[in-house]
Amino acid sequence: MQVLQGHFRARWCAFAVYLYCRSHILNLCVKGAVESIFIKTYRLVRATPVFLRDGSFRTLALKHNNDNNNNKTTNLQNKRKIERSDKKTAQAIPSASDTRWVYHYQLMKFSYKHLPAIVSTLSELAEHNDDSAATANGYCLQLIRNITIFEIGFMKNVLEHAYFFLKEIERGESTIDKFSLCLDSMKEAIANTMNMFDFDLYKKKLQAVGRASPNVANPSQTTRRTTIQANNQDIDTEKLIEHGYSFVDRIMKSIEDRFNNNSRTVVDNIVLFSNPSNYDDNTLMGNDLLTFYCEQMHFQHISTNKDKYQRTDEPILDRMLLKKQLPSFRSLTKKIKGIIEITQHLAKTDLFITSQWFTFYQILSTYPLGVNECERSFSAVTRIKTKLRNRLGTDALETAVKYTMIKPDVTDEDIDYIVTNFYSNPGCAKSRNVRIYIDE
């Protein structure tokens, strides 16, 4: 990415600012904390769904056990219905992913919610005399442990805060100033997770798991069978609390390390301009980000093949005009907060008296929180431009991607207009090798 940044700044715009994707940083924080403290449980919970998805019989058995745990009957009359829902059940099991931040939360939520059904399914699979019996028995023995169940439930609660945080900042109108507020709120919620942990629900989950694992193979070398009830194990609440706080401390440290002072410099500067009425003139005019756009920018980059690229751009903003327009800017934005809100308000007023400040806020509103939308557009192109559609033109592909990303509301009148416009232009149909039959 440093090479790409160098090429872009040296050849197109020297004022381009490189920011790490906030969603990916938090994903690395979560993954780093999970893999350092609860690594064994995380690997177990990650491997179990993969094992259950590897075979329609295992997926169907999980569906049956989940229905039984919910007091649902599975008689012969609804057998066909259950078989039809087999594919839906397989899709409901989270598929492994290292890049999707939501995967960690989905995995823990699914495992904790359906833990009795998962244990019951693994117990049944362990009874079968096939190659997967030993694997199923090993997973089952680990999942019924008190500490394992606690770690799954606690990780679910912690990751839930990260999930809602990222859903909030990924909204289209979210900007970096709102990101900073949401980040502080999420850190406070994660730090308080241990105090909000429901031990009564945890004990009920232990009992449900104990009932779901009637017979599990003894881990010794003998062939005897034994009954291992999870709820019969002693529960050391103080030890669990200490264990939970160790995970909270690790994830908080990971967040502080990745969202450190260097990565928050731009964020803090933008937060300052989201509420300019709280700061005096010297603070606003002396801000590093404002000064960055008021000075001439020169950037030089040497590529991997030793080619030298350099570019010099004139200042985007005029400091003297900014200082001259500051009283008018303060008067117009006295009771308004937020980058987007201030930009929209300036656009509706006389731009001549605040032209420099309007330009500056236009720049601030374009700072991205992450690359999620960009990556989704790439995924949309992959889905749309298949091998059968490899001759799609640029205009058609762009329209299809925009329609997929924006998802506009299309009425029957819109569809009629599209169809009418298509068959009224025979050249469009001919170029796509489409024959049109009109029923008069």
Short mmCIF file of C-alpha atoms in Angstrom, two decimals:
data_model
loop_
_atom_site.label_atom_id
_atom_site.label_comp_id
_atom_site.label_asym_id
_atom_site.label_seq_id
_atom_site.Cartn_x
_atom_site.Cartn_y
_atom_site.Cartn_z
CA MET A 1 0.00 0.00 0.00
CA GLN A 2 2.93 2.36 0.61
CA VAL A 3 4.00 1.90 -3.02
CA LEU A 4 0.50 2.66 -4.27
CA GLN A 5 0.32 5.73 -2.02
CA GLY A 6 3.65 6.95 -3.36
CA HIS A 7 2.58 6.57 -7.00
CA PHE A 8 -0.72 8.34 -6.41
CA ARG A 9 0.75 11.30 -4.51
CA ALA A 10 3.71 11.74 -6.87
CA ARG A 11 1.69 11.51 -10.09
CA TRP A 12 -1.87 12.72 -9.39
CA CYS A 13 -2.28 14.62 -6.13
CA ALA A 14 0.39 15.48 -3.57
CA PHE A 15 -2.28 16.36 -0.98
CA ALA A 16 -3.72 12.84 -0.88
CA VAL A 17 -3.90 11.55 2.70
CA TYR A 18 -3.42 7.84 3.38
CA LEU A 19 -5.71 6.39 6.06
CA TYR A 20 -5.96 2.82 7.28
CA CYS A 21 -9.41 1.25 6.98
CA ARG A 22 -11.03 1.54 10.41
CA SER A 23 -13.04 -1.66 9.99
CA HIS A 24 -9.94 -3.67 9.14
CA ILE A 25 -8.03 -2.23 12.09
CA LEU A 26 -10.78 -3.25 14.50
CA ASN A 27 -10.94 -6.67 12.87
CA LEU A 28 -7.22 -7.07 13.58
CA CYS A 29 -7.78 -5.93 17.19
CA VAL A 30 -10.50 -8.52 17.72
CA LYS A 31 -8.59 -11.27 15.98
CA GLY A 32 -5.40 -10.50 17.90
CA ALA A 33 -7.16 -10.56 21.28
CA VAL A 34 -9.10 -13.74 20.52
CA GLU A 35 -6.03 -15.60 19.29
CA SER A 36 -3.90 -14.59 22.27
CA ILE A 37 -6.16 -15.34 25.26
CA PHE A 38 -8.96 -17.69 24.14
CA ILE A 39 -6.99 -19.28 21.32
CA LYS A 40 -7.92 -22.92 22.04
CA THR A 41 -11.62 -22.17 22.35
CA TYR A 42 -11.58 -19.96 19.28
CA ARG A 43 -9.95 -22.65 17.16
CA LEU A 44 -12.41 -25.21 18.50
CA VAL A 45 -15.44 -23.04 17.74
CA ARG A 46 -14.02 -22.22 14.33
CA ALA A 47 -13.36 -25.88 13.42
CA THR A 48 -16.68 -27.28 14.67
CA PRO A 49 -18.96 -25.50 12.12
CA VAL A 50 -16.58 -26.48 9.34
CA PHE A 51 -16.88 -30.09 10.48
CA LEU A 52 -20.69 -29.88 10.61
CA ARG A 53 -20.95 -28.27 7.18
CA ASP A 54 -18.84 -31.04 5.64
CA GLY A 55 -21.72 -33.40 4.91
CA SER A 56 -25.48 -33.07 4.48
CA PHE A 57 -26.10 -35.81 7.09
CA ARG A 58 -24.33 -33.80 9.79
CA THR A 59 -26.21 -30.63 8.85
CA LEU A 60 -29.54 -32.46 8.91
CA ALA A 61 -28.70 -34.03 12.28
CA LEU A 62 -27.97 -30.56 13.66
CA LYS A 63 -31.31 -29.35 12.32
CA HIS A 64 -33.14 -32.25 14.01
CA ASN A 65 -31.42 -31.73 17.35
CA ASN A 66 -32.09 -28.01 17.26
CA ASP A 67 -35.79 -28.68 16.62
CA ASN A 68 -35.90 -31.18 19.46
CA ASN A 69 -34.30 -28.69 21.82
CA ASN A 70 -37.02 -26.21 20.84
CA ASN A 71 -39.73 -28.84 21.57
CA LYS A 72 -40.54 -29.36 17.91
CA THR A 73 -41.67 -32.73 16.58
CA THR A 74 -40.10 -34.26 13.50
CA ASN A 75 -42.65 -36.87 12.43
CA LEU A 76 -43.02 -38.45 9.02
CA GLN A 77 -45.44 -35.80 7.79
CA ASN A 78 -42.88 -32.99 7.93
CA LYS A 79 -39.90 -35.12 6.90
CA ARG A 80 -39.90 -33.70 3.37
CA LYS A 81 -40.12 -30.20 4.75
CA ILE A 82 -37.06 -30.84 6.91
CA GLU A 83 -35.13 -32.22 3.95
CA ARG A 84 -35.94 -29.09 1.95
CA SER A 85 -34.67 -26.93 4.80
CA ASP A 86 -31.37 -28.82 4.89
CA LYS A 87 -29.72 -26.38 2.50
CA LYS A 88 -31.00 -23.40 4.49
CA THR A 89 -29.53 -24.90 7.66
CA ALA A 90 -26.15 -25.30 5.98
CA GLN A 91 -26.27 -21.67 4.89
CA ALA A 92 -27.11 -20.58 8.45
CA ILE A 93 -23.87 -22.13 9.75
CA PRO A 94 -21.21 -19.39 9.46
CA SER A 95 -18.58 -20.09 6.84
CA ALA A 96 -14.93 -19.45 7.72
CA SER A 97 -13.47 -16.06 6.84
CA ASP A 98 -10.39 -14.16 8.04
CA THR A 99 -11.23 -10.83 6.41
CA ARG A 100 -14.90 -10.27 7.29
CA TRP A 101 -15.04 -8.58 10.69
CA VAL A 102 -18.63 -9.73 11.22
CA TYR A 103 -17.59 -13.40 10.96
CA HIS A 104 -16.11 -13.56 14.47
CA TYR A 105 -19.35 -12.32 16.02
CA GLN A 106 -21.57 -14.53 13.85
CA LEU A 107 -19.46 -17.56 14.75
CA MET A 108 -19.69 -16.99 18.52
CA LYS A 109 -23.37 -16.07 18.40
CA PHE A 110 -24.27 -19.20 16.43
CA SER A 111 -22.16 -21.48 18.62
CA TYR A 112 -23.46 -20.13 21.94
CA LYS A 113 -27.10 -20.09 20.84
CA HIS A 114 -27.08 -23.62 19.38
CA LEU A 115 -24.49 -25.13 21.72
CA PRO A 116 -26.83 -27.86 23.15
CA ALA A 117 -27.84 -28.90 19.62
CA ILE A 118 -24.19 -28.90 18.48
CA VAL A 119 -23.12 -31.05 21.44
CA SER A 120 -26.04 -33.44 20.90
CA THR A 121 -25.16 -33.74 17.19
CA LEU A 122 -21.50 -34.41 17.91
CA SER A 123 -22.50 -36.99 20.54
CA GLU A 124 -24.64 -38.82 17.96
CA LEU A 125 -21.91 -38.67 15.34
CA ALA A 126 -19.46 -40.10 17.88
CA GLU A 127 -21.69 -43.20 18.13
CA HIS A 128 -21.27 -43.98 14.44
CA ASN A 129 -18.54 -46.38 13.44
CA ASP A 130 -16.87 -44.27 10.79
CA ASP A 131 -13.79 -42.11 10.34
CA SER A 132 -15.47 -38.97 11.72
CA ALA A 133 -16.49 -40.54 15.05
CA ALA A 134 -13.20 -39.79 16.79
CA THR A 135 -13.20 -36.18 15.57
CA ALA A 136 -16.80 -35.63 16.69
CA ASN A 137 -16.05 -37.18 20.08
CA GLY A 138 -13.00 -34.93 20.54
CA TYR A 139 -14.97 -31.78 19.72
CA CYS A 140 -17.78 -32.84 22.05
CA LEU A 141 -15.44 -33.48 24.98
CA GLN A 142 -13.99 -29.98 24.68
CA LEU A 143 -17.30 -28.17 24.16
CA ILE A 144 -18.91 -29.49 27.36
CA ARG A 145 -16.21 -28.01 29.60
CA ASN A 146 -17.27 -25.16 31.89
CA ILE A 147 -14.43 -22.89 30.89
CA THR A 148 -15.08 -23.45 27.17
CA ILE A 149 -18.77 -22.55 27.46
CA PHE A 150 -17.89 -19.45 29.47
CA GLU A 151 -15.31 -18.30 26.93
CA ILE A 152 -17.75 -18.74 24.03
CA GLY A 153 -20.45 -16.74 25.80
CA PHE A 154 -18.05 -14.03 26.92
CA MET A 155 -16.50 -13.64 23.47
CA LYS A 156 -20.00 -13.31 22.02
CA ASN A 157 -20.81 -10.45 24.40
CA VAL A 158 -17.55 -8.61 23.69
CA LEU A 159 -17.76 -9.05 19.93
CA GLU A 160 -21.36 -7.86 19.97
CA HIS A 161 -20.19 -4.38 20.99
CA ALA A 162 -17.67 -4.35 18.13
CA TYR A 163 -20.39 -5.56 15.74
CA PHE A 164 -22.81 -2.75 16.56
CA PHE A 165 -19.97 -0.22 16.49
CA LEU A 166 -18.98 -1.19 12.96
CA LYS A 167 -22.59 -1.30 11.80
CA GLU A 168 -22.98 2.26 13.06
CA ILE A 169 -19.87 3.69 11.39
CA GLU A 170 -20.59 1.90 8.10
CA ARG A 171 -23.76 3.88 7.57
CA GLY A 172 -23.52 6.07 4.51
CA GLU A 173 -23.78 9.35 6.42
CA SER A 174 -21.12 8.45 8.99
CA THR A 175 -17.92 10.48 9.03
CA ILE A 176 -14.66 10.33 10.98
CA ASP A 177 -15.87 12.79 13.62
CA LYS A 178 -18.70 10.40 14.51
CA PHE A 179 -16.26 7.50 14.37
CA SER A 180 -14.24 8.93 17.25
CA LEU A 181 -17.35 9.23 19.45
CA CYS A 182 -18.47 5.70 18.57
CA LEU A 183 -15.00 4.32 19.30
CA ASP A 184 -14.92 5.79 22.79
CA SER A 185 -18.43 4.47 23.45
CA MET A 186 -17.47 0.98 22.26
CA LYS A 187 -14.35 0.92 24.47
CA GLU A 188 -16.48 1.85 27.48
CA ALA A 189 -18.98 -0.91 26.66
CA ILE A 190 -16.26 -3.55 26.22
CA ALA A 191 -14.59 -2.54 29.48
CA ASN A 192 -17.93 -3.10 31.27
CA THR A 193 -18.67 -6.47 29.65
CA MET A 194 -17.62 -8.56 32.65
CA ASN A 195 -19.93 -6.63 34.97
CA MET A 196 -22.87 -7.27 32.62
CA PHE A 197 -22.21 -10.99 32.10
CA ASP A 198 -25.31 -13.06 32.94
CA PHE A 199 -24.16 -15.98 35.12
CA ASP A 200 -27.74 -17.25 35.52
CA LEU A 201 -28.01 -17.72 31.75
CA TYR A 202 -24.57 -19.32 31.80
CA LYS A 203 -25.69 -21.89 34.40
CA LYS A 204 -28.82 -22.67 32.35
CA LYS A 205 -26.61 -23.18 29.31
CA LEU A 206 -24.46 -25.60 31.32
CA GLN A 207 -27.54 -27.61 32.26
CA ALA A 208 -28.81 -27.68 28.68
CA VAL A 209 -25.42 -28.85 27.41
CA GLY A 210 -25.30 -31.50 30.13
CA ARG A 211 -28.67 -32.88 29.03
CA ALA A 212 -27.57 -32.83 25.39
CA SER A 213 -24.48 -35.02 26.01
CA PRO A 214 -25.80 -38.23 27.63
CA ASN A 215 -22.94 -40.46 26.55
CA VAL A 216 -19.48 -39.36 25.54
CA ALA A 217 -16.51 -41.61 24.98
CA ASN A 218 -14.00 -41.65 27.85
CA PRO A 219 -10.81 -39.91 26.73
CA SER A 220 -8.73 -42.74 28.23
CA GLN A 221 -7.48 -45.62 26.14
CA THR A 222 -10.26 -47.92 27.36
CA THR A 223 -13.42 -48.54 25.36
CA ARG A 224 -15.76 -47.87 28.28
CA ARG A 225 -18.46 -45.23 27.91
CA THR A 226 -19.07 -42.63 30.58
CA THR A 227 -21.60 -39.92 31.24
CA ILE A 228 -20.10 -36.44 31.45
CA GLN A 229 -22.54 -33.86 32.67
CA ALA A 230 -21.32 -30.30 32.19
CA ASN A 231 -23.54 -28.98 34.97
CA ASN A 232 -21.97 -31.31 37.53
CA GLN A 233 -18.62 -29.62 37.27
CA ASP A 234 -17.78 -27.09 39.98
CA ILE A 235 -18.23 -23.45 38.97
CA ASP A 236 -15.57 -21.14 40.30
CA THR A 237 -17.17 -17.75 39.64
CA GLU A 238 -14.23 -15.69 40.87
CA LYS A 239 -11.82 -17.55 38.60
CA LEU A 240 -14.13 -17.04 35.62
CA ILE A 241 -14.38 -13.32 36.36
CA GLU A 242 -10.60 -13.04 36.54
CA HIS A 243 -10.33 -14.98 33.30
CA GLY A 244 -12.85 -12.68 31.62
CA TYR A 245 -11.02 -9.54 32.70
CA SER A 246 -7.80 -10.88 31.19
CA PHE A 247 -9.53 -11.04 27.82
CA VAL A 248 -11.00 -7.55 28.24
CA ASP A 249 -7.58 -6.13 29.14
CA ARG A 250 -6.02 -7.77 26.10
CA ILE A 251 -8.58 -6.46 23.63
CA MET A 252 -8.42 -2.97 25.16
CA LYS A 253 -4.64 -2.98 24.82
CA SER A 254 -4.96 -4.14 21.23
CA ILE A 255 -7.35 -1.27 20.46
CA GLU A 256 -5.06 1.27 22.12
CA ASP A 257 -2.05 -0.03 20.18
CA ARG A 258 -3.74 0.06 16.79
CA PHE A 259 -5.72 3.26 17.34
CA ASN A 260 -2.69 5.02 18.81
CA ASN A 261 -1.75 8.70 18.67
CA ASN A 262 -0.37 8.49 15.13
CA SER A 263 -3.50 6.90 13.67
CA ARG A 264 -5.78 9.27 15.59
CA THR A 265 -4.07 12.50 14.57
CA VAL A 266 -6.32 13.05 11.55
CA VAL A 267 -9.36 11.85 13.51
CA ASP A 268 -8.79 14.27 16.38
CA ASN A 269 -8.23 17.17 13.97
CA ILE A 270 -11.50 16.44 12.19
CA VAL A 271 -13.35 16.11 15.50
CA LEU A 272 -12.17 19.63 16.34
CA PHE A 273 -13.88 21.01 13.23
CA SER A 274 -17.08 19.05 13.85
CA ASN A 275 -17.87 21.54 16.63
CA PRO A 276 -15.88 24.72 15.86
CA SER A 277 -17.89 26.90 18.29
CA ASN A 278 -16.10 25.21 21.21
CA TYR A 279 -12.68 26.49 20.14
CA ASP A 280 -11.16 29.96 19.79
CA ASP A 281 -9.80 31.51 16.60
CA ASN A 282 -6.16 30.69 17.33
CA THR A 283 -6.96 26.99 17.84
CA LEU A 284 -8.87 26.75 14.56
CA MET A 285 -6.35 28.68 12.48
CA GLY A 286 -3.38 26.89 14.04
CA ASN A 287 -4.75 23.40 13.43
CA ASP A 288 -2.26 21.09 11.68
CA LEU A 289 -4.82 19.77 9.20
CA LEU A 290 -5.87 23.27 8.14
CA THR A 291 -2.23 24.29 7.83
CA PHE A 292 -1.57 21.21 5.68
CA TYR A 293 -3.90 22.51 2.94
CA CYS A 294 -2.64 26.10 3.21
CA GLU A 295 0.94 25.31 2.22
CA GLN A 296 2.59 24.22 -1.01
CA MET A 297 2.97 20.45 -1.16
CA HIS A 298 5.88 18.65 -2.82
CA PHE A 299 6.06 14.87 -2.95
CA GLN A 300 8.71 12.60 -4.47
CA HIS A 301 8.54 8.86 -4.98
CA ILE A 302 11.06 6.34 -6.33
CA SER A 303 9.43 3.24 -7.76
CA THR A 304 10.72 -0.32 -7.54
CA ASN A 305 12.37 -0.01 -10.95
CA LYS A 306 14.22 3.15 -9.74
CA ASP A 307 12.06 5.56 -11.74
CA LYS A 308 11.66 8.89 -9.96
CA TYR A 309 8.27 10.61 -9.79
CA GLN A 310 7.69 13.99 -8.20
CA ARG A 311 4.86 16.46 -8.05
CA THR A 312 4.34 19.92 -6.58
CA ASP A 313 0.83 21.25 -5.93
CA GLU A 314 -0.11 24.78 -5.01
CA PRO A 315 -2.02 25.37 -1.75
CA ILE A 316 -5.68 24.45 -1.90
CA LEU A 317 -6.69 27.03 0.71
CA ASP A 318 -5.69 30.64 1.32
CA ARG A 319 -4.86 31.30 4.98
CA MET A 320 -5.53 35.05 4.71
CA LEU A 321 -8.99 34.47 3.23
CA LEU A 322 -9.74 31.82 5.85
CA LYS A 323 -8.91 34.27 8.62
CA LYS A 324 -10.94 37.01 6.93
CA GLN A 325 -13.99 34.73 6.49
CA LEU A 326 -13.77 33.24 10.00
CA PRO A 327 -16.27 35.69 11.64
CA SER A 328 -18.86 34.96 8.95
CA PHE A 329 -18.19 31.24 9.25
CA ARG A 330 -18.70 31.35 13.03
CA SER A 331 -21.93 33.30 12.64
CA LEU A 332 -23.37 30.77 10.17
CA THR A 333 -22.35 27.64 12.09
CA LYS A 334 -22.91 28.84 15.65
CA LYS A 335 -25.51 26.17 16.59
CA ILE A 336 -24.56 23.41 14.14
CA LYS A 337 -22.48 20.33 14.93
CA GLY A 338 -21.06 17.64 12.64
CA ILE A 339 -18.99 17.73 9.45
CA ILE A 340 -21.84 16.78 7.11
CA GLU A 341 -24.33 19.10 8.79
CA ILE A 342 -21.98 22.10 8.60
CA THR A 343 -21.11 21.36 4.95
CA GLN A 344 -24.78 21.13 3.99
CA HIS A 345 -25.58 24.37 5.78
CA LEU A 346 -22.71 26.24 4.11
CA ALA A 347 -23.88 24.98 0.71
CA LYS A 348 -27.29 26.60 1.27
CA THR A 349 -25.88 30.00 2.23
CA ASP A 350 -23.90 32.64 0.36
CA LEU A 351 -20.76 30.74 -0.66
CA PHE A 352 -18.88 33.95 -1.48
CA ILE A 353 -18.48 35.00 2.16
CA THR A 354 -17.37 31.51 3.30
CA SER A 355 -15.90 30.04 0.11
CA GLN A 356 -12.62 28.91 1.68
CA TRP A 357 -14.30 27.29 4.68
CA PHE A 358 -16.81 25.57 2.41
CA THR A 359 -13.95 24.12 0.34
CA PHE A 360 -12.23 22.92 3.51
CA TYR A 361 -15.37 21.21 4.82
CA GLN A 362 -15.95 19.59 1.45
CA ILE A 363 -12.50 18.01 1.84
CA LEU A 364 -13.23 16.91 5.41
CA SER A 365 -16.50 15.25 4.38
CA THR A 366 -14.67 13.07 1.83
CA TYR A 367 -12.35 11.43 4.36
CA PRO A 368 -13.32 7.74 4.30
CA LEU A 369 -13.84 5.56 7.35
CA GLY A 370 -12.83 2.44 5.48
CA VAL A 371 -12.78 0.60 2.19
CA ASN A 372 -15.84 -1.56 2.83
CA GLU A 373 -17.99 0.11 0.20
CA CYS A 374 -15.17 -0.14 -2.33
CA GLU A 375 -14.69 -3.84 -1.58
CA ARG A 376 -18.43 -4.46 -1.87
CA SER A 377 -18.39 -2.88 -5.32
CA PHE A 378 -15.57 -5.22 -6.35
CA SER A 379 -17.61 -8.17 -5.06
CA ALA A 380 -20.63 -6.90 -7.00
CA VAL A 381 -18.58 -6.74 -10.20
CA THR A 382 -17.43 -10.32 -9.61
CA ARG A 383 -21.04 -11.49 -9.22
CA ILE A 384 -22.33 -9.52 -12.20
CA LYS A 385 -19.57 -9.99 -14.77
CA THR A 386 -19.52 -13.77 -14.99
CA LYS A 387 -18.09 -15.86 -17.83
CA LEU A 388 -21.45 -15.68 -19.60
CA ARG A 389 -21.44 -11.89 -19.32
CA ASN A 390 -17.81 -11.17 -20.16
CA ARG A 391 -18.83 -8.92 -23.06
CA LEU A 392 -20.71 -6.41 -20.92
CA GLY A 393 -19.87 -2.87 -21.90
CA THR A 394 -18.57 -0.28 -19.46
CA ASP A 395 -21.88 1.61 -19.29
CA ALA A 396 -23.96 -1.51 -18.72
CA LEU A 397 -21.55 -2.83 -16.08
CA GLU A 398 -21.44 0.50 -14.27
CA THR A 399 -25.25 0.72 -14.25
CA ALA A 400 -25.60 -2.82 -12.93
CA VAL A 401 -23.04 -2.25 -10.15
CA LYS A 402 -24.68 1.02 -9.09
CA TYR A 403 -28.07 -0.67 -9.03
CA THR A 404 -26.68 -3.48 -6.88
CA MET A 405 -24.95 -1.14 -4.42
CA ILE A 406 -27.59 1.60 -4.13
CA LYS A 407 -30.62 -0.71 -4.40
CA PRO A 408 -33.12 1.94 -5.53
CA ASP A 409 -36.87 1.43 -5.25
CA VAL A 410 -38.17 0.37 -8.68
CA THR A 411 -41.88 0.65 -9.37
CA ASP A 412 -43.93 -1.10 -12.05
CA GLU A 413 -43.91 2.12 -14.07
CA ASP A 414 -40.11 2.14 -14.02
CA ILE A 415 -39.99 -1.46 -15.27
CA ASP A 416 -42.50 -0.69 -18.04
CA TYR A 417 -40.37 2.29 -19.12
CA ILE A 418 -37.19 0.16 -19.20
CA VAL A 419 -38.87 -2.57 -21.28
CA THR A 420 -40.50 -0.05 -23.63
CA ASN A 421 -37.21 1.78 -24.15
CA PHE A 422 -35.44 -1.52 -24.85
CA TYR A 423 -37.70 -2.83 -27.59
CA SER A 424 -38.15 0.62 -29.15
CA ASN A 425 -34.41 0.58 -29.94
CA PRO A 426 -33.82 -2.53 -32.11
CA GLY A 427 -30.11 -1.86 -32.19
CA CYS A 428 -29.80 -2.65 -28.44
CA ALA A 429 -31.45 -6.03 -28.84
CA LYS A 430 -29.47 -6.86 -31.97
CA SER A 431 -26.14 -6.00 -30.36
CA ARG A 432 -26.96 -8.34 -27.48
CA ASN A 433 -28.23 -11.11 -29.80
CA VAL A 434 -31.72 -10.90 -28.27
CA ARG A 435 -34.89 -11.63 -30.25
CA ILE A 436 -37.97 -9.68 -29.21
CA TYR A 437 -41.46 -11.09 -29.68
CA ILE A 438 -44.31 -8.59 -29.20
CA ASP A 439 -47.80 -9.88 -28.59
CA GLU A 440 -50.09 -7.23 -30.13
#
